[in-house]
PDB file of C-alpha atoms in Angstrom:
ATOM      1  CA  UNK A  62      36.335  32.204  -2.121  1.00  0.00           C
ATOM      2  CA  UNK A  63      33.458  34.556  -3.088  1.00  0.00           C
ATOM      3  CA  UNK A  64      32.573  33.193  -6.516  1.00  0.00           C
ATOM      4  CA  UNK A  65      32.657  28.902  -5.355  1.00  0.00           C
ATOM      5  CA  UNK A  66      35.729  27.958  -7.018  1.00  0.00           C
ATOM      6  CA  UNK A  67      37.551  25.250  -6.187  1.00  0.00           C
ATOM      7  CA  UNK A  68      41.184  26.787  -4.916  1.00  0.00           C
ATOM      8  CA  UNK A  69      44.045  24.827  -6.010  1.00  0.00           C
ATOM      9  CA  UNK A  70      47.220  24.254  -3.869  1.00  0.00           C
ATOM     10  CA  UNK A  71      49.934  23.199  -5.692  1.00  0.00           C
ATOM     11  CA  UNK A  72      52.365  20.413  -4.134  1.00  0.00           C
ATOM     12  CA  UNK A  73      55.388  19.591  -6.126  1.00  0.00           C
ATOM     13  CA  UNK A  74      55.349  15.633  -4.981  1.00  0.00           C
ATOM     14  CA  UNK A  75      57.786  14.724  -7.892  1.00  0.00           C
ATOM     15  CA  UNK A  76      60.636  15.442  -5.908  1.00  0.00           C
ATOM     16  CA  UNK A  77      61.245  13.951  -2.402  1.00  0.00           C
ATOM     17  CA  UNK A  78      61.740  17.230   0.413  1.00  0.00           C
ATOM     18  CA  UNK A  79      65.632  17.645  -0.095  1.00  0.00           C
ATOM     19  CA  UNK A  80      65.177  18.697  -3.357  1.00  0.00           C
ATOM     20  CA  UNK A  81      63.757  22.104  -2.970  1.00  0.00           C
ATOM     21  CA  UNK A  82      65.194  24.941  -2.029  1.00  0.00           C
ATOM     22  CA  UNK A  83      65.361  25.565   1.922  1.00  0.00           C
ATOM     23  CA  UNK A  84      63.562  27.713   4.087  1.00  0.00           C
ATOM     24  CA  UNK A  85      65.234  30.587   5.052  1.00  0.00           C
ATOM     25  CA  UNK A  86      66.690  30.870   8.423  1.00  0.00           C
ATOM     26  CA  UNK A  87      65.171  33.690   8.952  1.00  0.00           C
ATOM     27  CA  UNK A  88      62.050  32.385   9.396  1.00  0.00           C
ATOM     28  CA  UNK A  89      60.057  31.958  12.675  1.00  0.00           C
ATOM     29  CA  UNK A  90      58.660  28.604  14.280  1.00  0.00           C
ATOM     30  CA  UNK A  91      55.705  30.178  14.622  1.00  0.00           C
ATOM     31  CA  UNK A  92      55.099  31.645  11.454  1.00  0.00           C
ATOM     32  CA  UNK A  93      55.958  27.808   9.693  1.00  0.00           C
ATOM     33  CA  UNK A  94      53.387  25.930  11.586  1.00  0.00           C
ATOM     34  CA  UNK A  95      50.704  28.975  11.615  1.00  0.00           C
ATOM     35  CA  UNK A  96      51.100  28.304   7.621  1.00  0.00           C
ATOM     36  CA  UNK A  97      51.214  24.853   7.526  1.00  0.00           C
ATOM     37  CA  UNK A  98      47.761  24.481   9.452  1.00  0.00           C
ATOM     38  CA  UNK A  99      46.322  26.908   6.498  1.00  0.00           C
ATOM     39  CA  UNK A 100      47.662  24.706   3.671  1.00  0.00           C
ATOM     40  CA  UNK A 101      46.033  21.516   5.343  1.00  0.00           C
ATOM     41  CA  UNK A 102      42.241  23.384   6.123  1.00  0.00           C
ATOM     42  CA  UNK A 103      42.545  25.331   2.418  1.00  0.00           C
ATOM     43  CA  UNK A 104      44.059  21.540   1.175  1.00  0.00           C
ATOM     44  CA  UNK A 105      40.950  19.865   3.375  1.00  0.00           C
ATOM     45  CA  UNK A 106      38.338  22.144   1.928  1.00  0.00           C
ATOM     46  CA  UNK A 107      39.405  22.313  -1.688  1.00  0.00           C
ATOM     47  CA  UNK A 108      39.558  17.900  -1.832  1.00  0.00           C
ATOM     48  CA  UNK A 109      35.894  18.337  -0.275  1.00  0.00           C
ATOM     49  CA  UNK A 110      34.641  20.891  -2.955  1.00  0.00           C
ATOM     50  CA  UNK A 111      35.623  18.681  -5.276  1.00  0.00           C
ATOM     51  CA  UNK A 112      34.294  15.565  -4.246  1.00  0.00           C
ATOM     52  CA  UNK A 113      30.991  16.945  -4.261  1.00  0.00           C
ATOM     53  CA  UNK A 114      30.767  15.509  -0.406  1.00  0.00           C
ATOM     54  CA  UNK A 115      27.860  16.711   1.058  1.00  0.00           C
ATOM     55  CA  UNK A 116      27.186  17.090   4.674  1.00  0.00           C
ATOM     56  CA  UNK A 117      26.111  14.927   7.021  1.00  0.00           C
ATOM     57  CA  UNK A 118      23.632  16.860   8.184  1.00  0.00           C
ATOM     58  CA  UNK A 119      21.825  17.876   4.801  1.00  0.00           C
ATOM     59  CA  UNK A 120      21.718  14.095   3.541  1.00  0.00           C
ATOM     60  CA  UNK A 121      18.225  13.547   3.104  1.00  0.00           C
ATOM     61  CA  UNK A 122      16.540  10.486   5.241  1.00  0.00           C
ATOM     62  CA  UNK A 123      15.621   6.843   3.078  1.00  0.00           C
ATOM     63  CA  UNK A 124      12.991   4.978   4.143  1.00  0.00           C
ATOM     64  CA  UNK A 125      13.214   1.311   4.048  1.00  0.00           C
ATOM     65  CA  UNK A 126      10.754  -0.050   1.350  1.00  0.00           C
ATOM     66  CA  UNK A 127       8.052  -3.169   2.541  1.00  0.00           C
ATOM     67  CA  UNK A 128       4.807  -3.776   2.211  1.00  0.00           C
ATOM     68  CA  UNK A 129       2.165  -3.517   5.738  1.00  0.00           C
ATOM     69  CA  UNK A 130       3.211  -6.636   7.036  1.00  0.00           C
ATOM     70  CA  UNK A 131       2.357  -8.718  10.864  1.00  0.00           C
ATOM     71  CA  UNK A 132       0.753  -7.292  13.647  1.00  0.00           C
ATOM     72  CA  UNK A 133       1.973  -3.317  13.600  1.00  0.00           C
ATOM     73  CA  UNK A 134      -0.842  -0.540  13.675  1.00  0.00           C
ATOM     74  CA  UNK A 135       0.542   1.788  11.452  1.00  0.00           C
ATOM     75  CA  UNK A 136      -0.931   5.407  11.491  1.00  0.00           C
ATOM     76  CA  UNK A 137      -1.548   7.623   8.827  1.00  0.00           C
ATOM     77  CA  UNK A 138      -4.441   8.647   5.729  1.00  0.00           C
ATOM     78  CA  UNK A 139      -6.855   7.729   3.644  1.00  0.00           C
ATOM     79  CA  UNK A 140      -8.090   9.458   0.988  1.00  0.00           C
ATOM     80  CA  UNK A 141      -9.863   7.671  -1.593  1.00  0.00           C
ATOM     81  CA  UNK A 142      -9.778   7.441  -5.998  1.00  0.00           C
ATOM     82  CA  UNK A 143     -11.464   4.707  -8.550  1.00  0.00           C
ATOM     83  CA  UNK A 144      -9.661   2.123 -11.089  1.00  0.00           C
ATOM     84  CA  UNK A 145     -12.529   2.225 -12.918  1.00  0.00           C
ATOM     85  CA  UNK A 146     -12.620  -1.568 -12.574  1.00  0.00           C
ATOM     86  CA  UNK A 147      -9.499  -1.983 -13.743  1.00  0.00           C
ATOM     87  CA  UNK A 148      -7.056  -4.467 -11.465  1.00  0.00           C
ATOM     88  CA  UNK A 149      -4.637  -2.291 -11.040  1.00  0.00           C
ATOM     89  CA  UNK A 150      -0.393  -2.285 -10.840  1.00  0.00           C
ATOM     90  CA  UNK A 151      -1.011  -5.613  -9.861  1.00  0.00           C
ATOM     91  CA  UNK A 152      -2.323  -6.755 -12.898  1.00  0.00           C
ATOM     92  CA  UNK A 153      -5.349  -8.573 -11.616  1.00  0.00           C
ATOM     93  CA  UNK A 154      -8.088  -9.526 -14.213  1.00  0.00           C
ATOM     94  CA  UNK A 155     -10.397  -7.391 -12.189  1.00  0.00           C
ATOM     95  CA  UNK A 156     -11.289  -5.214  -9.787  1.00  0.00           C
ATOM     96  CA  UNK A 157     -12.748  -7.718  -6.237  1.00  0.00           C
ATOM     97  CA  UNK A 158     -16.489  -7.187  -6.804  1.00  0.00           C
ATOM     98  CA  UNK A 159     -16.717  -6.149  -3.202  1.00  0.00           C
ATOM     99  CA  UNK A 160     -15.102  -3.000  -5.175  1.00  0.00           C
ATOM    100  CA  UNK A 161     -13.384  -3.072  -1.520  1.00  0.00           C
ATOM    101  CA  UNK A 162      -9.332  -2.275  -2.577  1.00  0.00           C
ATOM    102  CA  UNK A 163      -6.257  -0.248  -2.257  1.00  0.00           C
ATOM    103  CA  UNK A 164      -3.127   1.818  -3.467  1.00  0.00           C
ATOM    104  CA  UNK A 165      -0.052   1.992  -1.751  1.00  0.00           C
ATOM    105  CA  UNK A 166       3.152   4.189  -2.402  1.00  0.00           C
ATOM    106  CA  UNK A 167       5.801   3.238  -3.375  1.00  0.00           C
ATOM    107  CA  UNK A 168       7.809   2.111   0.099  1.00  0.00           C
ATOM    108  CA  UNK A 169       4.973   0.749   0.944  1.00  0.00           C
ATOM    109  CA  UNK A 170       3.964  -0.659  -2.878  1.00  0.00           C
ATOM    110  CA  UNK A 171       7.577  -2.425  -2.765  1.00  0.00           C
ATOM    111  CA  UNK A 172       8.183  -3.024  -6.082  1.00  0.00           C
ATOM    112  CA  UNK A 173       4.656  -5.248  -5.871  1.00  0.00           C
ATOM    113  CA  UNK A 174       6.061  -7.300  -2.696  1.00  0.00           C
ATOM    114  CA  UNK A 175       2.425  -6.212  -1.308  1.00  0.00           C
ATOM    115  CA  UNK A 176      -0.061  -7.459  -4.139  1.00  0.00           C
ATOM    116  CA  UNK A 177      -2.556  -9.962  -3.091  1.00  0.00           C
ATOM    117  CA  UNK A 178      -1.780  -8.827   0.769  1.00  0.00           C
ATOM    118  CA  UNK A 179      -5.539  -7.695   2.563  1.00  0.00           C
ATOM    119  CA  UNK A 180      -5.093  -4.301   5.005  1.00  0.00           C
ATOM    120  CA  UNK A 181      -7.951  -3.784   7.841  1.00  0.00           C
ATOM    121  CA  UNK A 182      -8.277   0.209   7.544  1.00  0.00           C
ATOM    122  CA  UNK A 183      -9.955   1.877  10.627  1.00  0.00           C
ATOM    123  CA  UNK A 184     -11.737   5.648   9.954  1.00  0.00           C
ATOM    124  CA  UNK A 185     -13.946   7.793  12.020  1.00  0.00           C
ATOM    125  CA  UNK A 186     -16.695   5.757  11.562  1.00  0.00           C
ATOM    126  CA  UNK A 187     -15.549   2.120  10.918  1.00  0.00           C
ATOM    127  CA  UNK A 188     -13.711  -0.481   9.499  1.00  0.00           C
ATOM    128  CA  UNK A 189     -12.884  -2.025   6.069  1.00  0.00           C
ATOM    129  CA  UNK A 190     -10.735  -4.639   4.832  1.00  0.00           C
ATOM    130  CA  UNK A 191      -9.370  -4.007   1.445  1.00  0.00           C
ATOM    131  CA  UNK A 192      -7.988  -5.796  -1.235  1.00  0.00           C
ATOM    132  CA  UNK A 193      -3.576  -4.617  -2.042  1.00  0.00           C
ATOM    133  CA  UNK A 194      -4.049  -4.385  -5.765  1.00  0.00           C
ATOM    134  CA  UNK A 195      -3.095  -0.991  -6.902  1.00  0.00           C
ATOM    135  CA  UNK A 196      -0.008   1.511  -6.618  1.00  0.00           C
ATOM    136  CA  UNK A 197      -0.172   5.538  -5.921  1.00  0.00           C
ATOM    137  CA  UNK A 198       2.995   6.832  -6.712  1.00  0.00           C
ATOM    138  CA  UNK A 199       2.670  10.629  -5.001  1.00  0.00           C
ATOM    139  CA  UNK A 200       1.660   8.621  -1.553  1.00  0.00           C
ATOM    140  CA  UNK A 201       4.128   8.921   1.222  1.00  0.00           C
ATOM    141  CA  UNK A 202       4.310   5.793   3.626  1.00  0.00           C
ATOM    142  CA  UNK A 203       1.121   5.792   5.668  1.00  0.00           C
ATOM    143  CA  UNK A 204      -1.153   6.914   2.366  1.00  0.00           C
ATOM    144  CA  UNK A 205      -3.637   4.922   1.782  1.00  0.00           C
ATOM    145  CA  UNK A 206      -5.721   5.430  -1.152  1.00  0.00           C
ATOM    146  CA  UNK A 207      -8.315   3.674  -0.873  1.00  0.00           C
ATOM    147  CA  UNK A 208     -11.130   2.795  -3.240  1.00  0.00           C
ATOM    148  CA  UNK A 209     -14.486   5.258  -3.320  1.00  0.00           C
ATOM    149  CA  UNK A 210     -16.591   1.942  -2.038  1.00  0.00           C
ATOM    150  CA  UNK A 211     -13.809   1.080   0.682  1.00  0.00           C
ATOM    151  CA  UNK A 212     -13.303   4.999   1.817  1.00  0.00           C
ATOM    152  CA  UNK A 213     -17.647   5.222   2.361  1.00  0.00           C
ATOM    153  CA  UNK A 214     -16.965   2.455   4.771  1.00  0.00           C
ATOM    154  CA  UNK A 215     -15.201   4.600   7.257  1.00  0.00           C
ATOM    155  CA  UNK A 216     -15.799   8.040   6.563  1.00  0.00           C
ATOM    156  CA  UNK A 217     -18.155  10.548   5.018  1.00  0.00           C
ATOM    157  CA  UNK A 218     -16.954  10.588   1.483  1.00  0.00           C
ATOM    158  CA  UNK A 219     -17.322  14.384   1.198  1.00  0.00           C
ATOM    159  CA  UNK A 220     -14.582  14.810   3.746  1.00  0.00           C
ATOM    160  CA  UNK A 221     -11.823  13.117   1.355  1.00  0.00           C
ATOM    161  CA  UNK A 222      -9.218  12.897   3.235  1.00  0.00           C
ATOM    162  CA  UNK A 223      -9.147  11.443   7.020  1.00  0.00           C
ATOM    163  CA  UNK A 224      -6.934  10.245   9.945  1.00  0.00           C
ATOM    164  CA  UNK A 225      -6.558   5.879  10.048  1.00  0.00           C
ATOM    165  CA  UNK A 226      -4.868   3.793  11.640  1.00  0.00           C
ATOM    166  CA  UNK A 227      -4.370   0.585   9.849  1.00  0.00           C
ATOM    167  CA  UNK A 228      -2.735  -3.192   9.762  1.00  0.00           C
ATOM    168  CA  UNK A 229      -1.786  -6.394   8.338  1.00  0.00           C
ATOM    169  CA  UNK A 230      -4.483  -9.232   7.939  1.00  0.00           C
ATOM    170  CA  UNK A 231      -2.850 -12.437   8.571  1.00  0.00           C
ATOM    171  CA  UNK A 232      -3.772 -15.789   7.056  1.00  0.00           C
ATOM    172  CA  UNK A 233      -7.213 -13.814   6.005  1.00  0.00           C
ATOM    173  CA  UNK A 234      -9.833 -16.188   4.993  1.00  0.00           C
ATOM    174  CA  UNK A 235      -8.866 -17.000   1.094  1.00  0.00           C
ATOM    175  CA  UNK A 236     -11.270 -16.159  -2.091  1.00  0.00           C
ATOM    176  CA  UNK A 237     -10.765 -20.255  -3.281  1.00  0.00           C
ATOM    177  CA  UNK A 238      -7.691 -22.439  -4.281  1.00  0.00           C
ATOM    178  CA  UNK A 239      -4.255 -20.801  -6.005  1.00  0.00           C
ATOM    179  CA  UNK A 240      -4.357 -20.012  -9.506  1.00  0.00           C
ATOM    180  CA  UNK A 241      -2.060 -19.065 -12.262  1.00  0.00           C
ATOM    181  CA  UNK A 242      -1.794 -17.436 -14.997  1.00  0.00           C
ATOM    182  CA  UNK A 243       1.267 -17.451 -17.598  1.00  0.00           C
ATOM    183  CA  UNK A 244       1.631 -14.461 -19.068  1.00  0.00           C
ATOM    184  CA  UNK A 245       1.327 -13.736 -22.846  1.00  0.00           C
ATOM    185  CA  UNK A 246       4.465 -13.919 -24.816  1.00  0.00           C
ATOM    186  CA  UNK A 247       5.490 -16.897 -22.537  1.00  0.00           C
ATOM    187  CA  UNK A 248       7.152 -19.523 -24.322  1.00  0.00           C
ATOM    188  CA  UNK A 249       9.745 -22.856 -23.225  1.00  0.00           C
ATOM    189  CA  UNK A 250      12.471 -19.707 -23.510  1.00  0.00           C
ATOM    190  CA  UNK A 251      10.498 -16.923 -21.653  1.00  0.00           C
ATOM    191  CA  UNK A 252       8.654 -17.934 -18.416  1.00  0.00           C
ATOM    192  CA  UNK A 253       6.273 -15.181 -16.737  1.00  0.00           C
ATOM    193  CA  UNK A 254       3.397 -16.251 -14.352  1.00  0.00           C
ATOM    194  CA  UNK A 255       0.849 -14.670 -12.076  1.00  0.00           C
ATOM    195  CA  UNK A 256      -0.040 -16.077  -8.876  1.00  0.00           C
ATOM    196  CA  UNK A 257      -3.577 -15.542  -8.148  1.00  0.00           C
ATOM    197  CA  UNK A 258      -5.520 -15.939  -4.746  1.00  0.00           C
ATOM    198  CA  UNK A 259      -2.628 -16.932  -1.650  1.00  0.00           C
ATOM    199  CA  UNK A 260      -3.822 -14.451   1.010  1.00  0.00           C
ATOM    200  CA  UNK A 261      -0.510 -12.818   2.173  1.00  0.00           C
ATOM    201  CA  UNK A 262       1.707 -11.084   0.320  1.00  0.00           C
ATOM    202  CA  UNK A 263       4.327 -13.433  -1.705  1.00  0.00           C
ATOM    203  CA  UNK A 264       8.472 -14.135  -0.690  1.00  0.00           C
ATOM    204  CA  UNK A 265       8.869 -16.617  -3.816  1.00  0.00           C
ATOM    205  CA  UNK A 266       8.076 -18.103  -6.547  1.00  0.00           C
ATOM    206  CA  UNK A 267       9.967 -21.233  -7.678  1.00  0.00           C
ATOM    207  CA  UNK A 268       9.398 -23.717 -11.003  1.00  0.00           C
ATOM    208  CA  UNK A 269      10.220 -26.874 -12.228  1.00  0.00           C
ATOM    209  CA  UNK A 270       9.100 -29.559 -15.328  1.00  0.00           C
ATOM    210  CA  UNK A 271      10.058 -32.769 -13.358  1.00  0.00           C
ATOM    211  CA  UNK A 272      10.055 -33.939 -10.310  1.00  0.00           C
ATOM    212  CA  UNK A 273      13.894 -34.479 -10.860  1.00  0.00           C
ATOM    213  CA  UNK A 274      14.801 -31.210 -12.303  1.00  0.00           C
ATOM    214  CA  UNK A 275      16.317 -28.594  -9.822  1.00  0.00           C
ATOM    215  CA  UNK A 276      13.642 -25.845  -8.342  1.00  0.00           C
ATOM    216  CA  UNK A 277      14.209 -22.406 -10.565  1.00  0.00           C
ATOM    217  CA  UNK A 278      13.813 -19.101  -8.797  1.00  0.00           C
ATOM    218  CA  UNK A 279      11.639 -16.602 -10.340  1.00  0.00           C
ATOM    219  CA  UNK A 280      12.212 -12.899 -10.075  1.00  0.00           C
ATOM    220  CA  UNK A 281       8.957 -10.749  -9.322  1.00  0.00           C
ATOM    221  CA  UNK A 282       8.255  -7.669 -11.361  1.00  0.00           C
ATOM    222  CA  UNK A 283       7.068  -4.479 -10.411  1.00  0.00           C
ATOM    223  CA  UNK A 284       3.647  -5.252 -12.477  1.00  0.00           C
ATOM    224  CA  UNK A 285       3.230  -8.743  -9.895  1.00  0.00           C
ATOM    225  CA  UNK A 286       4.119 -11.283 -12.300  1.00  0.00           C
ATOM    226  CA  UNK A 287       7.409 -13.800 -11.696  1.00  0.00           C
ATOM    227  CA  UNK A 288       9.841 -14.076 -14.100  1.00  0.00           C
ATOM    228  CA  UNK A 289      12.389 -16.117 -15.318  1.00  0.00           C
ATOM    229  CA  UNK A 290      14.052 -14.506 -17.894  1.00  0.00           C
ATOM    230  CA  UNK A 291      15.856 -17.303 -19.738  1.00  0.00           C
ATOM    231  CA  UNK A 292      12.678 -19.640 -19.804  1.00  0.00           C
ATOM    232  CA  UNK A 293      11.845 -22.782 -18.015  1.00  0.00           C
ATOM    233  CA  UNK A 294      11.123 -25.310 -20.878  1.00  0.00           C
ATOM    234  CA  UNK A 295       7.548 -26.076 -22.938  1.00  0.00           C
ATOM    235  CA  UNK A 296       6.080 -27.350 -19.485  1.00  0.00           C
ATOM    236  CA  UNK A 297       3.407 -27.940 -17.526  1.00  0.00           C
ATOM    237  CA  UNK A 298       5.754 -27.519 -14.691  1.00  0.00           C
ATOM    238  CA  UNK A 299       5.347 -28.175 -11.092  1.00  0.00           C
ATOM    239  CA  UNK A 300       5.099 -24.765  -9.046  1.00  0.00           C
ATOM    240  CA  UNK A 301       6.129 -23.365  -5.479  1.00  0.00           C
ATOM    241  CA  UNK A 302       4.790 -20.775  -3.506  1.00  0.00           C
ATOM    242  CA  UNK A 303       5.885 -19.395  -0.412  1.00  0.00           C
ATOM    243  CA  UNK A 304       4.293 -16.762   1.357  1.00  0.00           C
ATOM    244  CA  UNK A 305       6.004 -14.308   4.121  1.00  0.00           C
ATOM    245  CA  UNK A 306       4.912 -16.276   6.954  1.00  0.00           C
ATOM    246  CA  UNK A 307       6.316 -19.439   5.374  1.00  0.00           C
ATOM    247  CA  UNK A 308       2.988 -21.108   4.609  1.00  0.00           C
ATOM    248  CA  UNK A 309       4.294 -22.899   1.384  1.00  0.00           C
ATOM    249  CA  UNK A 310       2.495 -24.600  -2.129  1.00  0.00           C
ATOM    250  CA  UNK A 311       3.304 -26.511  -4.154  1.00  0.00           C
ATOM    251  CA  UNK A 312       0.468 -27.236  -7.721  1.00  0.00           C
ATOM    252  CA  UNK A 313       1.295 -29.579 -10.625  1.00  0.00           C
ATOM    253  CA  UNK A 314      -0.001 -29.498 -14.162  1.00  0.00           C
ATOM    254  CA  UNK A 315       0.665 -26.178 -15.315  1.00  0.00           C
ATOM    255  CA  UNK A 316       0.790 -25.359 -18.832  1.00  0.00           C
ATOM    256  CA  UNK A 317       2.551 -23.213 -21.318  1.00  0.00           C
ATOM    257  CA  UNK A 318      -1.068 -21.751 -21.745  1.00  0.00           C
ATOM    258  CA  UNK A 319      -0.495 -17.874 -22.585  1.00  0.00           C
ATOM    259  CA  UNK A 320      -3.268 -15.214 -21.190  1.00  0.00           C
ATOM    260  CA  UNK A 321      -5.589 -18.365 -20.072  1.00  0.00           C
ATOM    261  CA  UNK A 322      -6.248 -18.685 -15.923  1.00  0.00           C
ATOM    262  CA  UNK A 323      -5.627 -22.007 -14.656  1.00  0.00           C
ATOM    263  CA  UNK A 324      -7.153 -23.199 -11.418  1.00  0.00           C
ATOM    264  CA  UNK A 325      -5.896 -25.068  -9.191  1.00  0.00           C
ATOM    265  CA  UNK A 326      -7.614 -27.191  -5.971  1.00  0.00           C
ATOM    266  CA  UNK A 327      -4.839 -26.246  -3.846  1.00  0.00           C
ATOM    267  CA  UNK A 328      -5.241 -23.387  -1.173  1.00  0.00           C
ATOM    268  CA  UNK A 329      -2.301 -21.360   0.162  1.00  0.00           C
ATOM    269  CA  UNK A 330      -2.972 -22.694   3.805  1.00  0.00           C
ATOM    270  CA  UNK A 331      -5.871 -24.071   5.342  1.00  0.00           C
ATOM    271  CA  UNK A 332      -8.257 -21.826   7.930  1.00  0.00           C
ATOM    272  CA  UNK A 333      -5.844 -21.771  11.707  1.00  0.00           C
ATOM    273  CA  UNK A 334      -3.772 -24.363   9.588  1.00  0.00           C
ATOM    274  CA  UNK A 335       0.192 -24.324   8.470  1.00  0.00           C
ATOM    275  CA  UNK A 336       1.327 -24.343   4.755  1.00  0.00           C
ATOM    276  CA  UNK A 337      -0.985 -26.872   2.345  1.00  0.00           C
ATOM    277  CA  UNK A 338       1.835 -29.579   1.012  1.00  0.00           C
ATOM    278  CA  UNK A 339      -0.420 -31.429  -1.503  1.00  0.00           C
ATOM    279  CA  UNK A 340       0.032 -31.177  -5.288  1.00  0.00           C
ATOM    280  CA  UNK A 341      -2.847 -31.378  -7.042  1.00  0.00           C
ATOM    281  CA  UNK A 342      -2.869 -30.374 -11.428  1.00  0.00           C
ATOM    282  CA  UNK A 343      -4.393 -27.140 -12.322  1.00  0.00           C
ATOM    283  CA  UNK A 344      -7.214 -27.061 -14.732  1.00  0.00           C
ATOM    284  CA  UNK A 345      -7.706 -24.350 -17.619  1.00  0.00           C
ATOM    285  CA  UNK A 346     -10.263 -21.515 -17.612  1.00  0.00           C
ATOM    286  CA  UNK A 347     -10.634 -20.468 -21.000  1.00  0.00           C
ATOM    287  CA  UNK A 348      -9.894 -16.115 -21.116  1.00  0.00           C
ATOM    288  CA  UNK A 349     -13.148 -14.179 -20.942  1.00  0.00           C
ATOM    289  CA  UNK A 350     -13.805 -11.486 -22.882  1.00  0.00           C
ATOM    290  CA  UNK A 351     -11.609  -8.264 -21.540  1.00  0.00           C
ATOM    291  CA  UNK A 352      -8.900  -7.055 -23.212  1.00  0.00           C
ATOM    292  CA  UNK A 353      -5.337  -9.229 -22.215  1.00  0.00           C
ATOM    293  CA  UNK A 354      -3.323  -7.399 -18.875  1.00  0.00           C
ATOM    294  CA  UNK A 355      -0.404  -5.881 -20.544  1.00  0.00           C
ATOM    295  CA  UNK A 356       0.862  -4.000 -17.335  1.00  0.00           C
ATOM    296  CA  UNK A 357       2.662  -0.095 -18.281  1.00  0.00           C
ATOM    297  CA  UNK A 358       5.704   1.164 -15.928  1.00  0.00           C
ATOM    298  CA  UNK A 359       3.521   3.436 -14.910  1.00  0.00           C
ATOM    299  CA  UNK A 360       0.049   3.719 -13.279  1.00  0.00           C
ATOM    300  CA  UNK A 361      -3.138   4.379 -15.491  1.00  0.00           C
ATOM    301  CA  UNK A 362      -4.578   8.063 -14.422  1.00  0.00           C
ATOM    302  CA  UNK A 363      -7.275   7.414 -12.125  1.00  0.00           C
ATOM    303  CA  UNK A 364      -9.511  10.414 -10.308  1.00  0.00           C
ATOM    304  CA  UNK A 365      -8.442  11.161  -7.178  1.00  0.00           C
ATOM    305  CA  UNK A 366     -10.958  13.391  -4.879  1.00  0.00           C
ATOM    306  CA  UNK A 367      -9.644  14.697  -1.600  1.00  0.00           C
ATOM    307  CA  UNK A 368     -10.464  18.252   0.565  1.00  0.00           C
ATOM    308  CA  UNK A 369      -7.669  19.264   3.068  1.00  0.00           C
ATOM    309  CA  UNK A 370     -10.704  20.060   6.067  1.00  0.00           C
ATOM    310  CA  UNK A 371     -14.104  18.884   6.515  1.00  0.00           C
ATOM    311  CA  UNK A 372     -17.116  20.598   4.887  1.00  0.00           C
ATOM    312  CA  UNK A 373     -20.038  19.618   6.264  1.00  0.00           C
ATOM    313  CA  UNK A 374     -22.374  21.569   4.044  1.00  0.00           C
ATOM    314  CA  UNK A 375     -22.014  20.918   1.122  1.00  0.00           C
ATOM    315  CA  UNK A 376     -23.229  17.936  -1.307  1.00  0.00           C
ATOM    316  CA  UNK A 377     -20.605  15.010  -1.643  1.00  0.00           C
ATOM    317  CA  UNK A 378     -20.886  15.302  -5.864  1.00  0.00           C
ATOM    318  CA  UNK A 379     -19.822  18.579  -5.171  1.00  0.00           C
ATOM    319  CA  UNK A 380     -16.856  18.319  -3.079  1.00  0.00           C
ATOM    320  CA  UNK A 381     -15.537  15.995  -4.900  1.00  0.00           C
ATOM    321  CA  UNK A 382     -15.473  17.391  -8.501  1.00  0.00           C
ATOM    322  CA  UNK A 383     -14.146  20.781  -6.865  1.00  0.00           C
ATOM    323  CA  UNK A 384     -11.374  18.685  -5.459  1.00  0.00           C
ATOM    324  CA  UNK A 385     -10.798  16.072  -8.222  1.00  0.00           C
ATOM    325  CA  UNK A 386      -7.169  15.674  -9.464  1.00  0.00           C
ATOM    326  CA  UNK A 387      -5.308  13.517 -11.745  1.00  0.00           C
ATOM    327  CA  UNK A 388      -2.861  10.964 -10.602  1.00  0.00           C
ATOM    328  CA  UNK A 389       0.148  10.534 -13.005  1.00  0.00           C
ATOM    329  CA  UNK A 390       2.795   8.082 -12.427  1.00  0.00           C
TER     330      UNK A 390
END
């Protein structure tokens, strides 16, 4: 079978054994047994080749997609890039004011499930806390693509690539009360909302118009909006938000105001306490002059500077320029 093609075995399955010619009386029992063994082995090989099955040893290992959570410490490496002020794949209106953020690989980004969480990252010269706001399509689990400013807190940027440890921040201090942004194009027949200032990664977002209505579960999109494809009505809405640690907050009075950020007075959780349970109407902040966020299926090109080994005698700018690449995804 040197040409790799399947071997056809002609077996008559349309007639019972008694209709077939009887074997010669001179056949040797050991020959018959050997023939049956060879036939079975050949048939098994043929079926395997035709089914396209792969030996177990050749199957690749599948990694579960999940964001970093809990108190586990992870070991990995860090590089850096610049979002140019944009808010990344998580559809943030902009990069955080302190410019301390991180992009995760697909497994840890987990189709947007990591958005809005924080990591504490420890490198050769210090620790930095970063907001998860972007995806790095080519990064494997454990590879953190930090902002340039965040990288400079933990290592000399001339190094480009450094070993790190990191862990999720559980119930970090919140920058403010919850915010809500209804996506452009939304109507009573199509609903999508982005939730901000939740601190921990979110587990669910539910929507209803009246207290007597059942809650409708929204589906997370990889660009960090929560979608109800059939719509949730004309509003105003009650929105119930639950994070991965069980903190839950409910905000009422969210209006159908696409493109506007609506500020609430409800925090996702109190410092050192459990879930927020009060309901307060949200106010509307007029949209800024920045263009509306319209995520695309892939991450916009960003410049990433990295080196495979530390360079101690070269200026930072030349090292970054010599090792710059464009990250498409």
